[in-house]
Short mmCIF file of C-alpha atoms (C1' of nucleotides) in Angstrom, two decimals:
data_model
loop_
_atom_site.label_atom_id
_atom_site.label_comp_id
_atom_site.label_asym_id
_atom_site.label_seq_id
_atom_site.Cartn_x
_atom_site.Cartn_y
_atom_site.Cartn_z
CA MET A 1 111.20 70.22 98.81
CA SER A 2 112.25 69.07 102.28
CA GLU A 3 114.36 65.92 102.20
CA THR A 4 114.58 65.21 105.90
CA GLN A 5 111.23 64.34 107.34
CA PRO A 6 111.05 64.11 111.11
CA ARG A 7 111.70 60.73 112.67
CA THR A 8 110.53 61.27 116.21
CA ARG A 9 107.58 63.19 117.56
CA ILE A 10 109.91 65.57 119.39
CA GLN A 11 111.54 66.41 116.09
CA LYS A 12 108.17 66.97 114.51
CA LYS A 13 107.00 69.24 117.30
CA ASN A 14 110.18 71.30 117.43
CA ARG A 15 110.54 71.70 113.70
CA VAL A 16 107.00 73.00 113.56
CA ALA A 17 107.70 75.37 116.45
CA ILE A 18 110.84 76.66 114.76
CA LEU A 19 109.23 77.15 111.37
CA ASN A 20 106.29 78.88 112.95
CA ALA A 21 108.55 81.25 114.87
CA ALA A 22 110.70 81.82 111.81
CA LEU A 23 107.61 82.67 109.76
CA GLU A 24 106.61 85.18 112.39
CA VAL A 25 110.02 86.84 112.37
CA PHE A 26 111.05 86.56 108.71
CA SER A 27 107.68 87.82 107.50
CA GLN A 28 108.12 90.97 109.51
CA PHE A 29 111.80 91.78 109.09
CA GLY A 30 112.87 89.93 105.96
CA PHE A 31 115.81 87.55 105.84
CA ARG A 32 118.59 89.96 106.61
CA GLY A 33 116.66 91.87 109.19
CA SER A 34 115.86 88.77 111.22
CA THR A 35 118.16 87.14 113.74
CA LEU A 36 118.48 83.62 115.05
CA ASP A 37 118.10 84.94 118.58
CA GLN A 38 114.71 86.41 117.69
CA ILE A 39 113.58 83.14 116.19
CA ALA A 40 114.96 81.23 119.15
CA LYS A 41 113.17 83.41 121.68
CA THR A 42 109.92 83.32 119.69
CA SER A 43 110.00 79.55 119.38
CA GLY A 44 110.93 79.04 123.01
CA LEU A 45 114.04 77.07 122.09
CA SER A 46 117.69 77.89 122.60
CA LYS A 47 119.77 79.11 119.70
CA PRO A 48 122.07 76.06 119.61
CA ASN A 49 118.95 73.95 119.66
CA LEU A 50 117.64 75.68 116.54
CA LEU A 51 120.88 74.76 114.85
CA TYR A 52 120.44 71.18 115.93
CA TYR A 53 117.31 70.98 113.79
CA PHE A 54 118.41 73.24 110.95
CA PRO A 55 121.97 73.65 109.68
CA SER A 56 121.74 77.42 109.29
CA LYS A 57 119.56 80.51 109.31
CA GLU A 58 119.36 80.32 105.54
CA ALA A 59 118.19 76.70 105.66
CA ILE A 60 115.22 77.70 107.79
CA HIS A 61 114.35 80.46 105.36
CA VAL A 62 114.66 78.22 102.34
CA GLU A 63 112.50 75.60 104.00
CA LEU A 64 109.77 78.16 104.58
CA LEU A 65 109.94 79.48 101.04
CA SER A 66 110.00 76.12 99.36
CA GLY A 67 106.83 75.09 101.10
CA LEU A 68 105.25 78.45 100.41
CA MET A 69 105.13 78.54 96.62
CA ASP A 70 103.01 75.43 96.38
CA THR A 71 100.47 76.68 98.88
CA TRP A 72 100.51 80.04 97.19
CA LEU A 73 99.58 78.72 93.79
CA ASP A 74 96.87 76.36 94.97
CA PRO A 75 93.99 78.80 94.44
CA LEU A 76 95.10 79.42 90.88
CA ARG A 77 95.53 75.71 90.18
CA ASP A 78 91.88 75.27 91.05
CA LEU A 79 90.81 77.60 88.27
CA ASP A 80 88.85 75.21 86.09
CA PRO A 81 89.09 75.67 82.29
CA LYS A 82 85.80 73.86 81.99
CA GLY A 83 83.91 75.95 84.50
CA ASP A 84 81.95 79.11 83.86
CA PRO A 85 84.57 81.75 82.97
CA LYS A 86 83.31 84.65 85.02
CA ALA A 87 82.36 82.50 87.99
CA GLU A 88 85.75 80.78 87.90
CA ILE A 89 87.66 84.03 88.01
CA LEU A 90 85.46 85.51 90.72
CA ALA A 91 85.88 82.34 92.74
CA TYR A 92 89.63 82.58 92.28
CA VAL A 93 89.57 86.13 93.63
CA ARG A 94 87.59 84.96 96.62
CA ARG A 95 89.97 82.07 97.33
CA LYS A 96 92.96 84.36 97.05
CA LEU A 97 91.42 86.93 99.38
CA GLU A 98 90.58 84.21 101.84
CA MET A 99 94.20 83.10 101.74
CA SER A 100 95.35 86.62 102.59
CA ARG A 101 92.99 86.64 105.52
CA LYS A 102 94.04 83.28 106.86
CA MET A 103 97.74 83.41 106.01
CA PRO A 104 98.87 87.02 106.28
CA ARG A 105 102.32 86.06 107.52
CA GLU A 106 102.93 83.88 104.51
CA SER A 107 101.83 86.72 102.26
CA ARG A 108 104.27 89.09 103.95
CA LEU A 109 107.08 86.56 103.76
CA PHE A 110 106.45 86.36 100.05
CA ALA A 111 106.27 90.13 99.68
CA ASN A 112 109.49 90.59 101.58
CA GLU A 113 111.26 88.12 99.36
CA ILE A 114 110.05 89.77 96.15
CA LEU A 115 110.85 93.25 97.44
CA GLN A 116 114.43 92.17 97.91
CA GLY A 117 114.63 90.94 94.35
CA ALA A 118 113.61 87.36 95.10
CA PRO A 119 117.20 86.15 95.66
CA ARG A 120 116.04 82.81 97.05
CA MET A 121 112.90 82.40 95.00
CA MET A 122 113.93 83.16 91.45
CA ASP A 123 113.89 79.50 90.48
CA ALA A 124 110.37 79.01 91.74
CA ILE A 125 109.18 82.17 90.00
CA GLN A 126 110.80 81.34 86.70
CA GLY A 127 109.60 77.77 87.07
CA GLU A 128 106.38 76.85 88.84
CA LEU A 129 104.92 80.33 88.99
CA LYS A 130 105.58 81.28 85.39
CA LEU A 131 104.47 77.90 84.07
CA LEU A 132 101.17 77.98 85.89
CA THR A 133 100.62 81.62 85.04
CA ASP A 134 101.25 81.00 81.36
CA GLU A 135 98.85 78.08 81.42
CA LYS A 136 96.04 79.92 83.14
CA ALA A 137 96.60 83.10 81.14
CA ALA A 138 96.07 80.99 78.03
CA VAL A 139 92.84 79.64 79.46
CA ILE A 140 91.62 83.14 80.20
CA SER A 141 92.68 84.30 76.74
CA GLY A 142 90.61 81.51 75.28
CA TRP A 143 87.58 82.60 77.24
CA MET A 144 88.01 86.13 75.99
CA GLU A 145 88.42 85.13 72.38
CA ALA A 146 85.31 83.02 72.66
CA GLY A 147 83.45 86.08 73.91
CA LYS A 148 82.61 84.49 77.26
CA ILE A 149 84.16 87.38 79.15
CA ALA A 150 85.21 90.87 78.13
CA PRO A 151 88.70 91.20 76.66
CA ALA A 152 91.52 92.38 78.89
CA HIS A 153 95.22 91.72 79.19
CA PRO A 154 95.23 88.26 80.80
CA TYR A 155 98.56 88.66 82.58
CA HIS A 156 97.69 92.04 83.99
CA LEU A 157 94.35 90.62 85.04
CA LEU A 158 96.20 88.03 87.09
CA PHE A 159 98.60 90.64 88.43
CA SER A 160 95.68 92.74 89.55
CA ILE A 161 94.13 89.82 91.39
CA TRP A 162 97.39 89.08 93.17
CA SER A 163 97.95 92.70 93.97
CA LEU A 164 94.50 93.46 95.29
CA THR A 165 94.13 90.41 97.44
CA GLN A 166 97.62 90.35 98.89
CA HIS A 167 97.37 94.04 99.67
CA TYR A 168 95.00 93.29 102.53
CA ALA A 169 97.61 91.09 104.17
CA ASP A 170 100.76 93.04 103.31
CA PHE A 171 99.40 96.51 104.06
CA ASP A 172 97.12 95.38 106.86
CA VAL A 173 98.35 98.07 109.24
CA GLN A 174 97.66 100.83 106.76
CA VAL A 175 94.25 99.50 105.78
CA ARG A 176 93.07 99.22 109.36
CA THR A 177 94.49 102.58 110.37
CA VAL A 178 92.86 104.39 107.49
CA LEU A 179 89.52 102.68 108.08
CA GLY A 180 89.51 103.97 111.62
CA GLY A 181 90.75 103.11 115.07
CA ASP A 182 87.98 100.60 115.66
CA PRO A 183 89.17 97.06 115.11
CA ILE A 184 86.96 96.65 112.07
CA ASP A 185 87.46 93.59 109.91
CA PRO A 186 88.10 95.00 106.43
CA TYR A 187 87.63 91.70 104.65
CA PRO A 188 83.84 91.57 104.19
CA ASP A 189 83.84 94.96 102.46
CA ALA A 190 86.94 94.02 100.50
CA ASP A 191 85.20 90.91 99.28
CA MET A 192 82.17 92.84 98.09
CA TYR A 193 84.27 95.52 96.47
CA LEU A 194 86.45 93.06 94.59
CA GLU A 195 83.43 91.12 93.40
CA THR A 196 81.92 94.28 91.95
CA LEU A 197 85.22 95.38 90.44
CA PHE A 198 85.96 92.16 88.60
CA SER A 199 82.35 91.44 87.76
CA LYS A 200 82.11 94.75 85.91
CA LEU A 201 85.46 94.25 84.24
CA LEU A 202 84.63 90.82 82.90
CA THR A 203 81.03 91.36 81.85
CA VAL A 204 80.86 91.56 78.09
CA MET B 1 110.46 117.81 108.57
CA SER B 2 114.20 118.33 108.37
CA GLU B 3 115.40 121.12 110.65
CA THR B 4 118.99 121.34 109.53
CA GLN B 5 119.29 122.64 106.02
CA PRO B 6 122.74 122.44 104.43
CA ARG B 7 125.04 125.44 104.90
CA THR B 8 127.78 124.68 102.40
CA ARG B 9 127.59 123.16 98.93
CA ILE B 10 129.70 120.23 100.10
CA GLN B 11 127.13 119.50 102.75
CA LYS B 12 124.36 119.71 100.21
CA LYS B 13 126.10 117.38 97.80
CA ASN B 14 127.02 114.82 100.43
CA ARG B 15 123.66 114.79 102.12
CA VAL B 16 122.05 114.11 98.77
CA ALA B 17 124.55 111.36 98.05
CA ILE B 18 123.92 109.74 101.41
CA LEU B 19 120.15 109.91 101.16
CA ASN B 20 120.27 108.51 97.67
CA ALA B 21 122.46 105.61 98.75
CA ALA B 22 120.30 105.05 101.82
CA LEU B 23 117.19 104.94 99.66
CA GLU B 24 118.84 102.34 97.47
CA VAL B 25 119.75 100.16 100.42
CA PHE B 26 116.79 100.66 102.77
CA SER B 27 114.28 100.13 99.98
CA GLN B 28 115.76 96.74 99.28
CA PHE B 29 116.53 95.38 102.74
CA GLY B 30 114.36 97.38 105.10
CA PHE B 31 115.68 99.21 108.12
CA ARG B 32 116.99 96.30 110.12
CA GLY B 33 118.38 94.47 107.14
CA SER B 34 120.46 97.42 106.00
CA THR B 35 123.87 98.34 107.34
CA LEU B 36 125.76 101.61 107.55
CA ASP B 37 128.65 99.98 105.72
CA GLN B 38 126.38 99.20 102.77
CA ILE B 39 125.14 102.77 102.66
CA ALA B 40 128.67 104.09 103.03
CA LYS B 41 129.98 101.97 100.18
CA THR B 42 127.02 102.81 97.94
CA SER B 43 127.39 106.52 98.58
CA GLY B 44 131.15 106.48 98.11
CA LEU B 45 131.73 107.97 101.55
CA SER B 46 133.35 106.49 104.62
CA LYS B 47 131.24 105.28 107.49
CA PRO B 48 132.48 107.91 109.97
CA ASN B 49 131.76 110.50 107.32
CA LEU B 50 128.13 109.36 107.11
CA LEU B 51 127.88 109.92 110.82
CA TYR B 52 129.32 113.37 110.43
CA TYR B 53 126.26 114.32 108.39
CA PHE B 54 123.66 112.25 110.21
CA PRO B 55 123.70 111.41 113.90
CA SER B 56 122.65 107.79 113.41
CA LYS B 57 121.37 105.13 111.06
CA GLU B 58 117.88 105.76 112.31
CA ALA B 59 118.16 109.49 111.59
CA ILE B 60 118.89 108.75 107.94
CA HIS B 61 115.89 106.46 107.75
CA VAL B 62 113.59 108.94 109.43
CA GLU B 63 114.77 111.70 107.12
CA LEU B 64 113.91 109.57 104.11
CA LEU B 65 110.50 108.62 105.44
CA SER B 66 109.52 112.11 106.50
CA GLY B 67 110.18 113.44 103.04
CA LEU B 68 108.43 110.47 101.47
CA MET B 69 104.90 110.81 102.79
CA ASP B 70 104.46 114.25 101.28
CA THR B 71 105.64 113.17 97.85
CA TRP B 72 103.54 110.07 98.14
CA LEU B 73 100.30 111.89 98.72
CA ASP B 74 100.81 114.53 96.05
CA PRO B 75 98.90 112.67 93.32
CA LEU B 76 95.90 112.28 95.62
CA ARG B 77 96.03 115.93 96.69
CA ASP B 78 95.61 116.87 93.05
CA LEU B 79 92.29 115.08 92.84
CA ASP B 80 90.00 117.99 92.12
CA PRO B 81 86.49 117.94 93.70
CA LYS B 82 85.36 120.30 90.99
CA GLY B 83 86.65 118.28 88.07
CA ASP B 84 84.85 115.56 86.15
CA PRO B 85 84.54 112.65 88.59
CA LYS B 86 85.47 109.77 86.34
CA ALA B 87 88.23 111.72 84.59
CA GLU B 88 89.64 112.84 87.93
CA ILE B 89 89.87 109.32 89.30
CA LEU B 90 91.34 107.94 86.09
CA ALA B 91 93.89 110.75 86.09
CA TYR B 92 94.77 109.93 89.68
CA VAL B 93 95.36 106.31 88.73
CA ARG B 94 97.62 107.47 85.91
CA ARG B 95 99.60 109.80 88.16
CA LYS B 96 100.02 107.09 90.75
CA LEU B 97 101.19 104.57 88.19
CA GLU B 98 103.61 107.11 86.80
CA MET B 99 104.97 107.60 90.27
CA SER B 100 105.58 103.86 90.61
CA ARG B 101 107.45 103.92 87.35
CA LYS B 102 109.62 106.88 88.19
CA MET B 103 110.11 106.23 91.89
CA PRO B 104 110.16 102.49 92.43
CA ARG B 105 112.68 102.72 95.23
CA GLU B 106 110.47 105.10 97.18
CA SER B 107 107.57 102.73 96.70
CA ARG B 108 109.59 99.84 98.04
CA LEU B 109 110.83 101.86 100.98
CA PHE B 110 107.22 102.57 101.82
CA ALA B 111 106.20 98.95 101.35
CA ASN B 112 109.03 97.74 103.57
CA GLU B 113 108.01 100.11 106.31
CA ILE B 114 104.36 99.06 106.22
CA LEU B 115 105.25 95.38 106.08
CA GLN B 116 107.15 95.79 109.32
CA GLY B 117 104.14 97.36 110.97
CA ALA B 118 105.07 100.96 110.16
CA PRO B 119 107.05 101.48 113.39
CA ARG B 120 108.46 104.78 112.18
CA MET B 121 105.52 105.95 110.12
CA MET B 122 102.50 105.42 112.29
CA ASP B 123 102.19 109.13 113.03
CA ALA B 124 102.19 110.05 109.37
CA ILE B 125 99.65 107.34 108.58
CA GLN B 126 97.31 108.26 111.41
CA GLY B 127 97.82 111.92 110.56
CA GLU B 128 98.46 113.15 107.04
CA LEU B 129 97.50 109.97 105.24
CA LYS B 130 94.27 109.34 107.09
CA LEU B 131 93.23 112.98 106.95
CA LEU B 132 93.73 113.24 103.21
CA THR B 133 92.13 109.87 102.62
CA ASP B 134 89.07 110.78 104.66
CA GLU B 135 88.77 114.03 102.77
CA LYS B 136 89.04 112.51 99.32
CA ALA B 137 86.88 109.52 100.20
CA ALA B 138 84.18 112.03 101.13
CA VAL B 139 84.58 113.73 97.77
CA ILE B 140 84.24 110.42 95.98
CA SER B 141 81.24 109.50 98.11
CA GLY B 142 79.63 112.75 97.08
CA TRP B 143 80.16 111.96 93.43
CA MET B 144 78.60 108.55 93.90
CA GLU B 145 75.60 109.87 95.75
CA ALA B 146 75.11 112.44 93.01
CA GLY B 147 75.07 109.62 90.50
CA LYS B 148 78.13 110.91 88.64
CA ILE B 149 79.94 107.61 89.02
CA ALA B 150 78.78 104.14 89.97
CA PRO B 151 78.60 103.41 93.69
CA ALA B 152 81.45 101.51 95.32
CA HIS B 153 83.16 101.51 98.70
CA PRO B 154 85.22 104.73 98.49
CA TYR B 155 87.99 103.59 100.84
CA HIS B 156 88.41 100.26 99.14
CA LEU B 157 88.42 102.09 95.83
CA LEU B 158 91.40 104.10 97.05
CA PHE B 159 93.05 100.98 98.48
CA SER B 160 92.69 99.28 95.13
CA ILE B 161 94.33 102.20 93.34
CA TRP B 162 97.24 102.17 95.75
CA SER B 163 97.57 98.44 95.58
CA LEU B 164 97.43 98.11 91.81
CA THR B 165 99.81 100.93 91.00
CA GLN B 166 102.38 100.24 93.69
CA HIS B 167 102.38 96.58 92.75
CA TYR B 168 104.30 97.39 89.59
CA ALA B 169 107.10 98.94 91.62
CA ASP B 170 107.11 96.61 94.60
CA PHE B 171 106.73 93.35 92.68
CA ASP B 172 108.69 94.49 89.66
CA VAL B 173 110.88 91.39 89.60
CA GLN B 174 107.89 89.08 89.59
CA VAL B 175 105.99 91.06 86.98
CA ARG B 176 108.91 91.13 84.57
CA THR B 177 109.80 87.50 85.12
CA VAL B 178 106.26 86.31 84.49
CA LEU B 179 105.91 88.47 81.40
CA GLY B 180 108.95 86.81 79.89
CA GLY B 181 112.68 87.03 79.84
CA ASP B 182 112.68 89.90 77.37
CA PRO B 183 113.17 93.21 79.10
CA ILE B 184 109.69 94.33 78.25
CA ASP B 185 108.39 97.51 79.85
CA PRO B 186 105.17 96.43 81.57
CA TYR B 187 103.92 99.95 82.18
CA PRO B 188 102.17 100.74 78.88
CA ASP B 189 100.03 97.61 79.13
CA ALA B 190 99.47 98.24 82.82
CA ASP B 191 98.24 101.72 82.04
CA MET B 192 95.76 100.46 79.48
CA TYR B 193 94.56 97.66 81.72
CA LEU B 194 94.01 99.93 84.71
CA GLU B 195 92.17 102.46 82.60
CA THR B 196 89.79 99.77 81.40
CA LEU B 197 89.37 98.33 84.86
CA PHE B 198 88.46 101.58 86.59
CA SER B 199 86.54 102.95 83.67
CA LYS B 200 84.21 99.98 83.78
CA LEU B 201 83.94 100.10 87.54
CA LEU B 202 82.98 103.78 87.64
CA THR B 203 80.65 103.95 84.67
CA VAL B 204 77.08 104.23 85.89
"C1'" DG C 1 149.02 133.18 102.50
"C1'" DC C 2 147.00 132.25 106.72
"C1'" DA C 3 143.88 131.50 110.33
"C1'" DA C 4 139.31 129.58 111.48
"C1'" DG C 5 136.05 126.69 110.53
"C1'" DG C 6 134.39 122.84 107.83
"C1'" DT C 7 135.45 118.04 106.25
"C1'" DT C 8 137.52 113.41 106.32
"C1'" DT C 9 139.65 109.43 108.12
"C1'" DG C 10 142.05 105.39 110.57
"C1'" DA C 11 141.92 103.28 114.68
"C1'" DC C 12 139.13 101.85 117.98
"C1'" DC C 13 135.04 100.12 120.99
"C1'" DA C 14 131.21 97.41 123.01
"C1'" DA C 15 127.40 94.85 121.49
"C1'" DT C 16 125.40 91.67 118.43
"C1'" DT C 17 125.67 88.43 114.77
"C1'" DG C 18 125.66 83.38 112.84
"C1'" DG C 19 127.66 79.37 114.13
"C1'" DT C 20 130.57 75.55 116.85
"C1'" DC C 21 131.50 72.12 120.26
"C1'" DA C 22 132.10 69.13 124.15
"C1'" DG C 23 129.55 67.32 127.37
"C1'" DG C 24 125.33 66.56 129.97
"C1'" DA C 25 120.30 65.42 130.10
"C1'" DT C 26 116.61 62.69 128.42
"C1'" DC C 27 114.27 59.30 125.94
"C1'" DA C 28 113.05 54.68 123.79
"C1'" DG C 29 113.60 49.78 123.39
"C1'" DG C 30 115.12 45.53 125.24
"C1'" DC D 1 116.92 49.39 134.71
"C1'" DC D 2 120.44 49.70 131.31
"C1'" DT D 3 122.22 51.23 127.08
"C1'" DG D 4 122.48 53.54 122.94
"C1'" DA D 5 120.57 57.17 120.41
"C1'" DT D 6 118.43 61.40 120.56
"C1'" DC D 7 118.04 65.93 122.43
"C1'" DC D 8 119.71 70.08 124.73
"C1'" DT D 9 122.83 73.55 126.75
"C1'" DG D 10 126.57 76.84 128.43
"C1'" DA D 11 130.62 78.48 126.99
"C1'" DC D 12 132.86 80.00 123.34
"C1'" DC D 13 134.43 82.06 118.63
"C1'" DA D 14 135.37 85.12 114.66
"C1'" DA D 15 133.03 88.43 112.01
"C1'" DT D 16 130.01 92.23 111.69
"C1'" DT D 17 127.30 95.73 113.71
"C1'" DG D 18 126.35 100.92 114.97
"C1'" DG D 19 128.92 104.40 116.74
"C1'" DT D 20 133.14 107.40 118.79
"C1'" DC D 21 137.19 110.28 118.66
"C1'" DA D 22 141.39 112.65 118.09
"C1'" DA D 23 144.06 114.04 114.65
"C1'" DA D 24 144.80 115.27 109.96
"C1'" DC D 25 143.10 117.34 105.98
"C1'" DC D 26 140.80 120.71 103.14
"C1'" DT D 27 138.11 125.42 102.00
"C1'" DT D 28 137.20 129.83 102.39
"C1'" DG D 29 137.20 134.58 103.49
"C1'" DC D 30 140.21 138.10 104.85
#
DNA sequence: GCAAGGTTTGACCAATTGGTCAGGATCAGG
DNA sequence: CCTGATCCTGACCAATTGGTCAAACCTTGC
């Protein structure tokens, strides 16, 4: 992914600060809606200083995205073909929901990119994402054919897991508003609901 | 919503053209990422001409959003408290999925707005959306308590319906890419999958 | 066919955008 | 404490942004 790894500790610190600020901004406004000045102000650095560490606005964005796909697929990679089918899938749902809870900005960055037609992520989607999805969909298909879990469209099963878990990060504002003004954490209930939902779906 | 209704047929035609172009652009790039020039070019009108029909970029966006919420809630409004519980909910899922299929741009416009924290839609969410959601969640709760459908968190049930159906519009690129290069229509399979999913969830 | 109102546009504006650059400040190693 | 490399900045630039305006161009009803 990233060729240039920081030499000095100042570089390390500032690159982290920039990428963190950029994540904050890009995840809210998308690539085109974000400005270098916003990122500069958020990171506490000057605009020319940003461009000392990164050659362009696009380079910052690409750097964020390239790191993201790997992280994003980790929970799915951990789905063990040798584990108990239903438990594996339920555990995957839980990991994915946990990721939404802990990395909502990353989820929104991803959502923004896809919404815009994935102009800077097509390669990763056609490559890594599709490869891993095909592989795991085959595993799930195998489980279904063996009668270990109820039959269902394996790809749409995966889509539904992505959709449902990421929803709590991407539509956070809506979820919390609808649930009431109180700053209630929606995740515990979400976790229970999703467990029920997929447990019933997969039980033969 | 909109106070000024078109007087002449030219006005009518051009306002429609502008709003259509704006929907195209805003739904892809969000408010801040879209430019008047883009909308002008897409609509086939000149930029000053846009501003003859709408006072500002924001006014166009607001006009789109204010019309959207009503349309968006229609499928939920049709959920009949007197109908058969399971059939009603499954029909709602189908209507919502159909809406994603026929109005993907509207779905993305909505998604973009929520992703950015719903700065121009908070009122509608706290108002119309929450009111209707509360009302229908109560209906669903009643059904559950009466043992007509299996118990589940009514709000998260609604969230899951929104999430799953809108996913096919908002993440269209990803869905189609993962399913394969062929221009396969994912909606028939999605419809079957969702019917199975919710049917199993709701069956007592 | 002509006036009055509705429609369209080119030229323009100030502010913001992504990005450059020369030079100054700061740091690390000897 | 000196020197070379790293780090940082103010000033600047061309392009793009949302928006204005006077003047020209159409429609339409009489």
